[in-house]
Coordinates of C-alpha atoms in Angstrom, one line a residue:
X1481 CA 90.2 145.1 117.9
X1482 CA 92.9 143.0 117.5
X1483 CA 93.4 139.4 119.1
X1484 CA 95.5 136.8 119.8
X1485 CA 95.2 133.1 119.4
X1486 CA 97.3 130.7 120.8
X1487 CA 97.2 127.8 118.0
X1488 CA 100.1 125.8 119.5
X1489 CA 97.3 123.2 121.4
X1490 CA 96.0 122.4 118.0
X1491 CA 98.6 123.1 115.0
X1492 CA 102.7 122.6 115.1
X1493 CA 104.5 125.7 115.4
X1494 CA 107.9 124.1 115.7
X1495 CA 109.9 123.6 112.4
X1496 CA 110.1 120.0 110.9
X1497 CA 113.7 119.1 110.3
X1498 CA 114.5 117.6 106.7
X1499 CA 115.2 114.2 108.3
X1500 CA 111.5 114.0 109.4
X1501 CA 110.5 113.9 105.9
X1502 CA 112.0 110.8 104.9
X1503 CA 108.9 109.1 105.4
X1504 CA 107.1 110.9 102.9
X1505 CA 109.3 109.6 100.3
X1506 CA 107.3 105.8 100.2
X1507 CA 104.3 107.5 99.1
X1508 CA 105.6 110.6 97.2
X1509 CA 108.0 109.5 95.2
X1510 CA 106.0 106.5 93.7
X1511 CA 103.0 109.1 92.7
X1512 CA 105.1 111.5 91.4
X1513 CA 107.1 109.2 89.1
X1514 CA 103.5 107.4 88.4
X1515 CA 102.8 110.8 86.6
X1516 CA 105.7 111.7 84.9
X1517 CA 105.6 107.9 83.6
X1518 CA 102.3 108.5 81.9
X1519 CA 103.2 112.2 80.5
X1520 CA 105.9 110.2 78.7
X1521 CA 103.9 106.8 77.9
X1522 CA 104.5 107.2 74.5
X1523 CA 107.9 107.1 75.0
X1524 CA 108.1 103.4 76.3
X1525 CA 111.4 102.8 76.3
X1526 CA 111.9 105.4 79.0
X1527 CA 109.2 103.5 81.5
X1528 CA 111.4 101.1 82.7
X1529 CA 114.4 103.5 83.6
X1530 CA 111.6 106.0 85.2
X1531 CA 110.4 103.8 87.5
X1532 CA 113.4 101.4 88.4
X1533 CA 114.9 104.9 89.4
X1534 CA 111.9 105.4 91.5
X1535 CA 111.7 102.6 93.5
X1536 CA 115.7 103.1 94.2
X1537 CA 114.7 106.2 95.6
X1538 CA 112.2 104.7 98.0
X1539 CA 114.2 101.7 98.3
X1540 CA 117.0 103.7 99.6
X1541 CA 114.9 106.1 101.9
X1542 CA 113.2 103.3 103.7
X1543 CA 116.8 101.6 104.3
X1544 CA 117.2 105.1 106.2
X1545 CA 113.7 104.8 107.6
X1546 CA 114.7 101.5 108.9
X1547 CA 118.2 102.4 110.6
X1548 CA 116.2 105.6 112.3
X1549 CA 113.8 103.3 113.7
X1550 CA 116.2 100.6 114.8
X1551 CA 118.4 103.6 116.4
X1552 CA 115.6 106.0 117.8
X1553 CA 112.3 103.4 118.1
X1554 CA 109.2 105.0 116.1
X1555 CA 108.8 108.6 114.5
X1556 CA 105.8 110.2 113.0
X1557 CA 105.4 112.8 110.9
X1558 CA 101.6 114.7 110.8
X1559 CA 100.4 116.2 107.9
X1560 CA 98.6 120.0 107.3
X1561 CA 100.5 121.3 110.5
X1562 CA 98.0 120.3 112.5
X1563 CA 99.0 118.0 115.5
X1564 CA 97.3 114.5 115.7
X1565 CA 94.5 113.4 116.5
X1566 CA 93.5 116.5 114.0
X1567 CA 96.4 115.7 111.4
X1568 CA 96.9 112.8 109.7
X1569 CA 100.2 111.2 110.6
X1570 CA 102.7 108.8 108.5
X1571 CA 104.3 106.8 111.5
X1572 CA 107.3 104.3 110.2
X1573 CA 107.8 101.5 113.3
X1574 CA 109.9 98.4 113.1
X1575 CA 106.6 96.4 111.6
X1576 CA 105.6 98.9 108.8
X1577 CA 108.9 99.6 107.6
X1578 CA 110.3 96.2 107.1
X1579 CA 107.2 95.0 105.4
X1580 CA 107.6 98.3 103.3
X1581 CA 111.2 97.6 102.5
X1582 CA 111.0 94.1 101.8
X1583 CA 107.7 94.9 99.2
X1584 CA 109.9 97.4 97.5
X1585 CA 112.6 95.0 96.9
X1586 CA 110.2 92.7 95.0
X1587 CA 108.6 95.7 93.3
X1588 CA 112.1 96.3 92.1
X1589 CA 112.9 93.0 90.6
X1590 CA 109.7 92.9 89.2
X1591 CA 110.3 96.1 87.6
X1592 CA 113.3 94.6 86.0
X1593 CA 111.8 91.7 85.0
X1594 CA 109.5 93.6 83.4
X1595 CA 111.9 94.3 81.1
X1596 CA 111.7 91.2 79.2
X1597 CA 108.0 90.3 80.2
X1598 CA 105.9 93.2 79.2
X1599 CA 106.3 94.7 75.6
X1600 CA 106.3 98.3 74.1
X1601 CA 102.4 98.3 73.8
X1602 CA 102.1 97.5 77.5
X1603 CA 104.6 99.8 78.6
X1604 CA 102.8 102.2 76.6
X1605 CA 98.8 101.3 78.0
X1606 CA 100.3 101.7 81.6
X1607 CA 102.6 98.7 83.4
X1608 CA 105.0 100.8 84.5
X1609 CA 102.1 103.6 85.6
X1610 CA 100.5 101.2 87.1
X1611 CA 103.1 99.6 89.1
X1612 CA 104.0 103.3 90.7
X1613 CA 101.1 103.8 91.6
X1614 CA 100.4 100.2 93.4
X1615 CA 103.6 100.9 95.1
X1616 CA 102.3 104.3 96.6
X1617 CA 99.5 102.8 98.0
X1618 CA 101.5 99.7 99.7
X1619 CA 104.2 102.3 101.2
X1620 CA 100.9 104.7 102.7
X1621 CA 99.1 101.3 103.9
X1622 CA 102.4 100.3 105.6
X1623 CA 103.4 104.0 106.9
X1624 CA 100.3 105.0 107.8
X1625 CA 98.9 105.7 111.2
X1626 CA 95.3 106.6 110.5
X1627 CA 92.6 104.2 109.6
X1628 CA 90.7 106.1 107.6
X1629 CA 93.8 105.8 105.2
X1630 CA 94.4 102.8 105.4
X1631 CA 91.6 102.3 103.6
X1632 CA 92.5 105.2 101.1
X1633 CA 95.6 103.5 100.6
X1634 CA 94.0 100.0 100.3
X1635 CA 91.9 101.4 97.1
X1636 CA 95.0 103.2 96.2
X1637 CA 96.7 99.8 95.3
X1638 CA 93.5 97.8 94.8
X1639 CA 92.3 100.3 91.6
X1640 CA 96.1 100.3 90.5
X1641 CA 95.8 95.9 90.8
X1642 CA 92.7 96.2 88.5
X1643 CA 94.9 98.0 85.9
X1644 CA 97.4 95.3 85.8
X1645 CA 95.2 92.5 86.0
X1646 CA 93.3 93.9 82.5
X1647 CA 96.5 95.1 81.0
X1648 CA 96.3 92.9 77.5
X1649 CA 92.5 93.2 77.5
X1650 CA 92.4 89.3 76.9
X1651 CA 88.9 87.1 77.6
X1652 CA 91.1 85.4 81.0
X1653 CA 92.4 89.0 82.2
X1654 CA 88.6 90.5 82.3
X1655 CA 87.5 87.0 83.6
X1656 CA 90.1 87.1 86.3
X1657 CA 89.4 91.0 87.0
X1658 CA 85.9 90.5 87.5
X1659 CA 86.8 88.3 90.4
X1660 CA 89.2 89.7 91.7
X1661 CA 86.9 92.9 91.9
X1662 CA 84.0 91.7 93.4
X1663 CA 85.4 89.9 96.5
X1664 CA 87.7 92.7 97.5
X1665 CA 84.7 95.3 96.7
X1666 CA 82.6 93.5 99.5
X1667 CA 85.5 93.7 101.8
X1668 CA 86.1 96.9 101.3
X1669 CA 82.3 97.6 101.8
X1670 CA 82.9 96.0 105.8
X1671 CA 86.2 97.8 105.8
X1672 CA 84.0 101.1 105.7
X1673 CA 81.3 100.0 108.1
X1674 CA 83.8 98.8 110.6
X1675 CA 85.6 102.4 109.8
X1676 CA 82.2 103.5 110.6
X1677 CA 82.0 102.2 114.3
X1678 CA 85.0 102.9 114.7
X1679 CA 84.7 107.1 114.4
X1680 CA 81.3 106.9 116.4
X1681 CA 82.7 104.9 119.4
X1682 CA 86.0 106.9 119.6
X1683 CA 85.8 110.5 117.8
X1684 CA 88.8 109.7 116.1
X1685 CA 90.6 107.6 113.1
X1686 CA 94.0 108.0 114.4
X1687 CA 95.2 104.5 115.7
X1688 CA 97.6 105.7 118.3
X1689 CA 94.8 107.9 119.9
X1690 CA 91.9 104.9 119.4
X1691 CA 94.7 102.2 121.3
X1692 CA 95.1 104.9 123.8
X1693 CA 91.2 105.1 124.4
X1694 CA 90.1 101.9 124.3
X1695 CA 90.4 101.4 127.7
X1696 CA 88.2 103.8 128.5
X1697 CA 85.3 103.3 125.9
X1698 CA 85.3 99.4 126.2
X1699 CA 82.4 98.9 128.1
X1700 CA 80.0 100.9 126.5
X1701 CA 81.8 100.4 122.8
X1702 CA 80.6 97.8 120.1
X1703 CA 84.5 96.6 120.0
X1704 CA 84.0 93.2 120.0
X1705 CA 81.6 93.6 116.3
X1706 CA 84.4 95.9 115.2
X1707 CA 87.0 93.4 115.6
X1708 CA 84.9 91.0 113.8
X1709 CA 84.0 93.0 110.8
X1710 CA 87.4 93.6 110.5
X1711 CA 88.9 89.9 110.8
X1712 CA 86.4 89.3 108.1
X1713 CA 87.0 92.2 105.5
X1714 CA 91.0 91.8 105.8
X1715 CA 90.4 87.9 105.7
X1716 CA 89.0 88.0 102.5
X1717 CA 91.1 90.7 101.6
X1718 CA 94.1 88.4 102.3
X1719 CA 92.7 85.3 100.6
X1720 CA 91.9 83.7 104.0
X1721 CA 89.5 80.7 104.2
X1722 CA 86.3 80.5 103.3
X1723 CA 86.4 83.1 100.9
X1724 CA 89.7 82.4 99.4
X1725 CA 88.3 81.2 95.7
X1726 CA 88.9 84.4 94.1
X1727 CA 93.1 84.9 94.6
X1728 CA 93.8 81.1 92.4
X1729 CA 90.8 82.1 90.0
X1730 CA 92.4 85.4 88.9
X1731 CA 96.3 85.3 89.7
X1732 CA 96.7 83.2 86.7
X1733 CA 95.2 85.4 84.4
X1734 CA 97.9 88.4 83.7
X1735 CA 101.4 88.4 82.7
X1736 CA 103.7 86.2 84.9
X1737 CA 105.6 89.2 86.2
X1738 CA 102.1 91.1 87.5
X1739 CA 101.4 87.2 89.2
X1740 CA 104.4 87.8 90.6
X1741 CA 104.1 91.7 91.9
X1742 CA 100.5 90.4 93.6
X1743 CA 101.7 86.8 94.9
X1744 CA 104.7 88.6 96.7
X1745 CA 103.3 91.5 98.2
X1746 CA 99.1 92.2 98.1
X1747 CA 97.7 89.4 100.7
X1748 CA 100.9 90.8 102.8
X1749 CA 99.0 93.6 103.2
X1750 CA 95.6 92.0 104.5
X1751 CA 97.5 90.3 106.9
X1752 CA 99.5 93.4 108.1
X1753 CA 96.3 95.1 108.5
X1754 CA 94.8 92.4 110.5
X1755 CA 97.9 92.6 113.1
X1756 CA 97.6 96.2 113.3
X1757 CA 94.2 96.4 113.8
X1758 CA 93.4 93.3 116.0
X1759 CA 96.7 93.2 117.9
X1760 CA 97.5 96.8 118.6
X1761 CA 94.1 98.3 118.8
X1762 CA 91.9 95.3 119.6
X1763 CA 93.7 93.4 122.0
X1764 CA 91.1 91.4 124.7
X1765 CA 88.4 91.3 121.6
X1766 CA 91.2 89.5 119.5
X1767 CA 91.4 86.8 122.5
X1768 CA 87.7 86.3 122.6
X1769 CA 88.1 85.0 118.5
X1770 CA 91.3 83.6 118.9
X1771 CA 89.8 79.7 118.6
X1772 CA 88.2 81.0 115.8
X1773 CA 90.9 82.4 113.6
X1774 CA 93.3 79.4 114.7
X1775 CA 90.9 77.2 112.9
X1776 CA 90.6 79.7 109.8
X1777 CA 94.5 79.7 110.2
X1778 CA 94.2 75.4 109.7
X1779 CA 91.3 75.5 107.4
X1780 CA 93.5 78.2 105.5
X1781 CA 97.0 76.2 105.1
X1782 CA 95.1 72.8 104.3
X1783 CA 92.7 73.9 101.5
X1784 CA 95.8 75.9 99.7
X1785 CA 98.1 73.3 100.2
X1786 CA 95.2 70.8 99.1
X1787 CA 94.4 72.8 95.7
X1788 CA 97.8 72.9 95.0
X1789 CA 98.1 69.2 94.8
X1790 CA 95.4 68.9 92.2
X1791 CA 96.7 71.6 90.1
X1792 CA 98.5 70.9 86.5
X1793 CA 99.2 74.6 85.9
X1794 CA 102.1 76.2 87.6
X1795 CA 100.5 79.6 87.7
X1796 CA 97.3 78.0 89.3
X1797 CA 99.4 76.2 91.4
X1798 CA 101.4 79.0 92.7
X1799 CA 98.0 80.8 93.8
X1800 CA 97.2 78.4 95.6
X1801 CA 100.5 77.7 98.1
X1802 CA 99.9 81.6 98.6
X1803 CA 96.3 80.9 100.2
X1804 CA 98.1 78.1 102.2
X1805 CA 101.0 80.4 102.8
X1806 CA 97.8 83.0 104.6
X1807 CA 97.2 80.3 107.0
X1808 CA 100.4 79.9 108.3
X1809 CA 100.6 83.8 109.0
X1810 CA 97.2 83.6 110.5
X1811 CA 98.5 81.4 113.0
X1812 CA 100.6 83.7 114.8
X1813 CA 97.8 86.2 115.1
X1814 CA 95.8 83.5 116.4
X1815 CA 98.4 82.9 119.2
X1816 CA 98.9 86.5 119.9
X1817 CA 102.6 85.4 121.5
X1818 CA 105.6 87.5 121.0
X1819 CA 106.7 84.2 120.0
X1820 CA 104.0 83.5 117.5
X1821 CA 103.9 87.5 116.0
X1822 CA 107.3 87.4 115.5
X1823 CA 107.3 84.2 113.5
X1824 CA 104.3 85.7 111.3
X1825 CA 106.7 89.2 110.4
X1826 CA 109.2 86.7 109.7
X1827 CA 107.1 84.4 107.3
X1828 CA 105.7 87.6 105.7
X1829 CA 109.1 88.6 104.7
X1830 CA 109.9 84.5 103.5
X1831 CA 106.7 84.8 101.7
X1832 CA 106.7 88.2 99.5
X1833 CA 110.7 87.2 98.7
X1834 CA 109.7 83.7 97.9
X1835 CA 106.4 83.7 96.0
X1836 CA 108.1 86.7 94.0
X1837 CA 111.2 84.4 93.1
X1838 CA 108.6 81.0 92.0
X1839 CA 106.5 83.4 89.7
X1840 CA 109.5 84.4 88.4
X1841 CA 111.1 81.0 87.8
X1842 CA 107.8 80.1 86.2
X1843 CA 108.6 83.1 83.5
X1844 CA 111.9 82.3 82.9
X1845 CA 111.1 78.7 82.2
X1846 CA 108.5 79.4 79.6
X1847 CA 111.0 81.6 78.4
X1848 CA 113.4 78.3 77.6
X1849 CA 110.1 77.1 75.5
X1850 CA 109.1 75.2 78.6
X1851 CA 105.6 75.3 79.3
X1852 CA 103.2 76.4 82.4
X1853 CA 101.2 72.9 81.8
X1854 CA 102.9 70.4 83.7
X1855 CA 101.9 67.5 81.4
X1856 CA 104.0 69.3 78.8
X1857 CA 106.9 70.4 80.8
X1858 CA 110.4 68.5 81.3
X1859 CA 114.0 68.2 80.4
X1860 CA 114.9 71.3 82.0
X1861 CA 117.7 69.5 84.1
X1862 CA 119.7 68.6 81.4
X1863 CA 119.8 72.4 79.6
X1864 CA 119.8 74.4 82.4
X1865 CA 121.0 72.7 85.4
X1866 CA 122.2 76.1 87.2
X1867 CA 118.4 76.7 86.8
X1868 CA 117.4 74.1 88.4
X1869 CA 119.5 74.4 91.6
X1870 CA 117.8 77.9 91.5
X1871 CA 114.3 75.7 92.0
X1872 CA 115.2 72.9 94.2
X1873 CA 116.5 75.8 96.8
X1874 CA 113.4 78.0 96.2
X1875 CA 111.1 74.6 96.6
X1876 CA 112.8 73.7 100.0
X1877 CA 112.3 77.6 101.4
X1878 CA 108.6 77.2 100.5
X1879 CA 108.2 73.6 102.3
X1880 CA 110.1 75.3 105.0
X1881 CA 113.0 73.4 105.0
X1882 CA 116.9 74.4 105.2
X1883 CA 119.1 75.7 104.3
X1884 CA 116.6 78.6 103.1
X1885 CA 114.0 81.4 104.8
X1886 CA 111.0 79.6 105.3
X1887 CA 112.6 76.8 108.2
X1888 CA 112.7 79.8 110.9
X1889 CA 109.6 81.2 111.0
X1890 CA 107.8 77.3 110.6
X1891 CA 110.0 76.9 113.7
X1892 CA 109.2 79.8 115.2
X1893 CA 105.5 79.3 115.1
X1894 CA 105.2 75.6 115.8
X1895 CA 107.2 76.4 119.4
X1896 CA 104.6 79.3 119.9
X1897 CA 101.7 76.9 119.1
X1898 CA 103.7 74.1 121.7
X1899 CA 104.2 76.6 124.4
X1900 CA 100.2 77.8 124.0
X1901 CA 99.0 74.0 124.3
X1902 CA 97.6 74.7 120.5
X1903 CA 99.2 71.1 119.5
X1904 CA 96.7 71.3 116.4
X1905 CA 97.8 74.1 115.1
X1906 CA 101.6 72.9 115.1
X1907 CA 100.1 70.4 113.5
X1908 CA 98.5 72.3 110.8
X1909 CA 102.1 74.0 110.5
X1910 CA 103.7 70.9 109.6
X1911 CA 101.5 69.1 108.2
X1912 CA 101.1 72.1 105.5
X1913 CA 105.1 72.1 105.2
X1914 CA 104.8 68.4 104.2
X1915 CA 101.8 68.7 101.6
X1916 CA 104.0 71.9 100.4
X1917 CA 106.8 70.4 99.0
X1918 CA 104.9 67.3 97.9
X1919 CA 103.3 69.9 95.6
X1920 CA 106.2 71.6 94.3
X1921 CA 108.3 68.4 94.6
X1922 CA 106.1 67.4 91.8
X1923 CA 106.9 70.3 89.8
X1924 CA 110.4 70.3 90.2
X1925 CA 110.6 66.5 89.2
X1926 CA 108.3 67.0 86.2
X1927 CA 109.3 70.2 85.2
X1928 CA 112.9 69.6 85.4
X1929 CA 114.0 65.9 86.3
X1930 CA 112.2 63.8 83.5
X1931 CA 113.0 63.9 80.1
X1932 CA 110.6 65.5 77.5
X1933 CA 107.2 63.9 77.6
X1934 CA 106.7 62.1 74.4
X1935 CA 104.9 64.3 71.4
X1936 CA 106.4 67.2 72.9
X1937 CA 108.8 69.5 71.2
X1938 CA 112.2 69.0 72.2
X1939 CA 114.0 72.4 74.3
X1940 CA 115.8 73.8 71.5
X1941 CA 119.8 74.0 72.6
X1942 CA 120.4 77.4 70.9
X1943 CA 117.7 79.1 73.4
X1944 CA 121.2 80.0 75.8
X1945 CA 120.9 81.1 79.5
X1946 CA 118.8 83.3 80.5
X1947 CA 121.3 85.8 82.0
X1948 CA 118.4 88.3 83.3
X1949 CA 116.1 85.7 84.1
X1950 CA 119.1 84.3 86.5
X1951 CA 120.5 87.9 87.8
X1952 CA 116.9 89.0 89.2
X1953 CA 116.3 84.9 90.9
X1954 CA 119.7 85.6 92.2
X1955 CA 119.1 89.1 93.9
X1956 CA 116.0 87.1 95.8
X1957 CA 118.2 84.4 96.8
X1958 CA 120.5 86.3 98.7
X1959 CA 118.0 87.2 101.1
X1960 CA 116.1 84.4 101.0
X1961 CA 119.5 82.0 101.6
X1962 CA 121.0 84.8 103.9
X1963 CA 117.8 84.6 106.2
X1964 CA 118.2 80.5 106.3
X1965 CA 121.3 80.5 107.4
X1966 CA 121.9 83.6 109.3
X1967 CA 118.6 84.5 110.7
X1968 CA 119.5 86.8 114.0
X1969 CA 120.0 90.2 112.3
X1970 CA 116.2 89.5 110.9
X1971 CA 115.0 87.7 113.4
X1972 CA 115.2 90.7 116.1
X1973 CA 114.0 92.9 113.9
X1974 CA 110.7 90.7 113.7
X1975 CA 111.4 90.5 117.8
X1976 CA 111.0 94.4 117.5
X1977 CA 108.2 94.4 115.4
X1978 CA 106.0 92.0 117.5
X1979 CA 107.1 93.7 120.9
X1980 CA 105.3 97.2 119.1
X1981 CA 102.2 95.5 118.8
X1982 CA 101.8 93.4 122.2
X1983 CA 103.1 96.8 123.6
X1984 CA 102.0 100.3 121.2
X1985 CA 103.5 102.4 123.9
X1986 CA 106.0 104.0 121.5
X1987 CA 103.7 103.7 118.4
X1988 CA 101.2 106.1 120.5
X1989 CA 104.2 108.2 122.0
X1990 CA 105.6 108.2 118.7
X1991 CA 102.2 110.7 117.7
X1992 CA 101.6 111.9 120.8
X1993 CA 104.7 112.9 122.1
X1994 CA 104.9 114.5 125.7
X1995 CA 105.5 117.8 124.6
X1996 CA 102.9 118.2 122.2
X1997 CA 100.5 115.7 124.0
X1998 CA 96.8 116.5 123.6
X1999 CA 94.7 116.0 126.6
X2000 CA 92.9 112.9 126.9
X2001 CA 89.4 113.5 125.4
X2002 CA 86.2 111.4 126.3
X2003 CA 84.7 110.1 123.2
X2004 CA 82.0 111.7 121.8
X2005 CA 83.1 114.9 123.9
X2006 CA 85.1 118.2 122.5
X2007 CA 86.1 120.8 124.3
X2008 CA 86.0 124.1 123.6
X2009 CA 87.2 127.7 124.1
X2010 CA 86.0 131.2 123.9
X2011 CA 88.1 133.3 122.3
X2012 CA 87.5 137.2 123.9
X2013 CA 88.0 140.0 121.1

């Protein structure tokens, strides 16, 4: 006999319009290109034009991703047909798909730059492979909605990091591999438990319907030991005090333009995870630690800022004011102010534009025959002074100071920490700022201001410009100088971004839209429904 099923409650029966898929293309086209790159690896002068026309195509759809969002609030798109919480669901808010844009920028340049920096047998063993593929898994950790995939996503990009990091096969690269491996292979081991609690307090992954239920499950949940295991395995994860050792021991290690993919974008996405998790599903049991990460947030800025100071090694160096630069982020989670959120989006763009640009810089000066030892470095002023306007302004945006992208979001987050009564973290702020361009003020002035250090070879004049060294430094500083001194377009979009969090009412509508709501389950419960043949 023949029956009917109504499948409307559980699958989408409406047709998706061509617009929704948009936010598919993050992910998509970064795998798909990843193959075709490594069908044709042994055609390496093809890899670069493969994937710089890759990340275009993403770049450009998530430029359209943004302008929906800004014009319509959050959309989501659910995968299989089947409506969330059974689907998973890409959702693109102001948050994810400003972080996502602005690491596709530097994915681009680094592409470029890649050019010059990686030769035919690299190009052939994977860079460019490689570097899709990372890419894939930042846009899915940024777009997605689910937590389970987060996670996916997070190994997506972590496996893809290892490949870079060992690309060469040299003694440092394995070195550096190894620790880089082991830290983030403990954190992800918590990620998973955490996971873990997570799907047996709630029934579900999908973060719009575990914000939605928390309320209900809060008193009988473990959500306090969640939000801990998780502060700890995206801490590490993000290169956040104590266990920050690992991102100056192994950033030096591979080429300068893979330093400069990981510096600019991969402890971006620690701390993204941490806001998504802690501020928009976690709430009150983020208040109960704030004390705690506002000192991690201190401990954080000074002991990057600190190693910095003691470095002789640019690259070494460089790693390090990206720990510090973790610790100013961190302090905007730890005041959980729209105020304080906002300045963290907004130092999370500074930082992946900025620590992409100084890893860069670095490059192009050992390029000119300069060297990454600072007791062997100098003269650069005199050859290349158009260069070294490029690193005075990129020293005063990561100090903080104008006219560049890092004053706002300093400013930003020292008034949050005044209006909490957290004086001492303000303090942290600027006294992190200060120790900042003390550090790089020294590499500028050594690097570029004095002469040639005695027994050192002199620059040789016919070395020239760099002309593609200067046209990728330059695409960064447009951002980086048009945030400094017009900050309002970017500034309410990082307003947007931290109203989504304090208040996920149109993250979760976003999923769960009223017409295709699904009823309000108790955890641990499922309903069920006879069907009669």
């Amino acid at each position: 006999m023949d029956s009917y099923v109504d499948i409307s409650e559980a699958m989408v029966v409406e047709p998706i319009s061509l617009v929704d898929w948009l936010i598919v293309v993050p992910v998509a086209v970064p795998l798909l290109f990843g193959a075709l790159l490594l069908v044709f690896r042994k055609a390496p002068q093809t890899q670069a034009i493969g994937a710089v026309i890759g990340l275009s195509l993403v770049f450009a759809a998530e430029i359209g991703l943004l302008m929906r969002v800004l014009a319509e609030g959050p959309f989501s798109l659910t995968m299989g047909g089947w409506l969330p919480p059974f689907g998973i669901s890409l959702v693109a808010d102001a948050l994810g798909v400003t972080l996502a844009l602005t690491a596709t920028l530097v994915a681009l340049v680094c592409a470029l730059y890649g050019v010059r920096d990686i030769d035919a047998s690299g190009r052939r063993y994977g860079f460019y492979t490689f570097l899709m593929l990372l890419m894939a898994g930042v846009g899915g950790a940024f777009l997605t909605g689910d937590v389970f995939n987060l996670y996916v996503w997070f190994e997506v990009f972590l496996i893809s990091a290892f490949g870079l990091i060992v690309l060469g096969s040299e003694a440092r690269q394995l070195d550096g591999a190894v620790k880089y491996a082991v830290l983030n292979l403990i954190a992800t081991t918590l990620f998973l438990i955490g996971t873990g609690l997570i799907y047996g307090s709630f029934g579900t992954l999908s973060m719009a319907d575990i914000a939605r239920k928390a309320p209900e499950v809060r008193e009988v949940a473990p959500l306090a030991t969640i939000a801990v295991i998780y502060f700890i395995a995206f801490g590490m994860k993000a290169a956040a005090f104590p266990l920050h050792f690992w991102l100056p021991a192994s950033y030096h290690t591979p080429r300068i333009v893979v330093a400069a993919l990981f510096g600019g974008i991969l402890t971006k996405i620690g701390v993204y995870a941490l806001l998504r998790t802690l501020m928009m599903l976690f709430p009150p049991e983020r208040d109960m630690i704030s004390d705690l990460i506002g000192w991690v947030a201190v401990a954080t800025m000074m002991f990057g800022v600190i190693g910095a100071l003691a470095q002789s090694d640019i690259r070494r160096l460089l790693g390090w004011i990206v720990v510090s630069g973790i610790g100013v982020m961190l302090a905007g989670l730890a005041l959980g102010s729209q105020t304080g959120l906002s300045g963290t989006v907004l130092y999370a763009i500074h930082s992946m534009l900025v620590m992409t640009a100084l890893y860069i810089l670095a490059g192009v000066m050992r390029g000119l025959g300069s060297s990454y030892n600072l007791h062997e470095a100098g003269g650069l002023y005199r050859s290349h002074p158009a260069l070294a306007a490029i690193a005075l302004i990129l020293v005063l945006a990561a100090a903080g100071l104008p006219p560049a992208s890092g004053l706002w979001p300093k400013v930003y987050l020292v008034k949050a920490s005044l209006d909490e009564g957290v004086w001492w973290l303000a303090l942290g702020i600027l006294a992190s700022g200060l120790l900042t361009t003390l550090a790089l003020g020294r590499v500028f002035a050594l690097a570029f201001w004095r002469s040639r250090p005695e027994g050192v070879a002199a620059l040789e004049a016919p070395v020239g410009q760099p002309v593609a060294g200067y046209a990728l430094l330059g695409i960064l500083l447009i951002p980086i100088l048009g945030i400094g001194l017009y900050p309002e377009p970017v500034i309410q979009l990082t307003d947007m971004a931290a109203q989504g969090l304090l208040e996920p009412s149109g993250f979760i509508e976003a999923v769960f839209p009223e017409e295709a709501a699904v009823p309000d389950v108790p955890a641990g419960e499922v309903e069920t429904e006879e069907v009669a043949e």
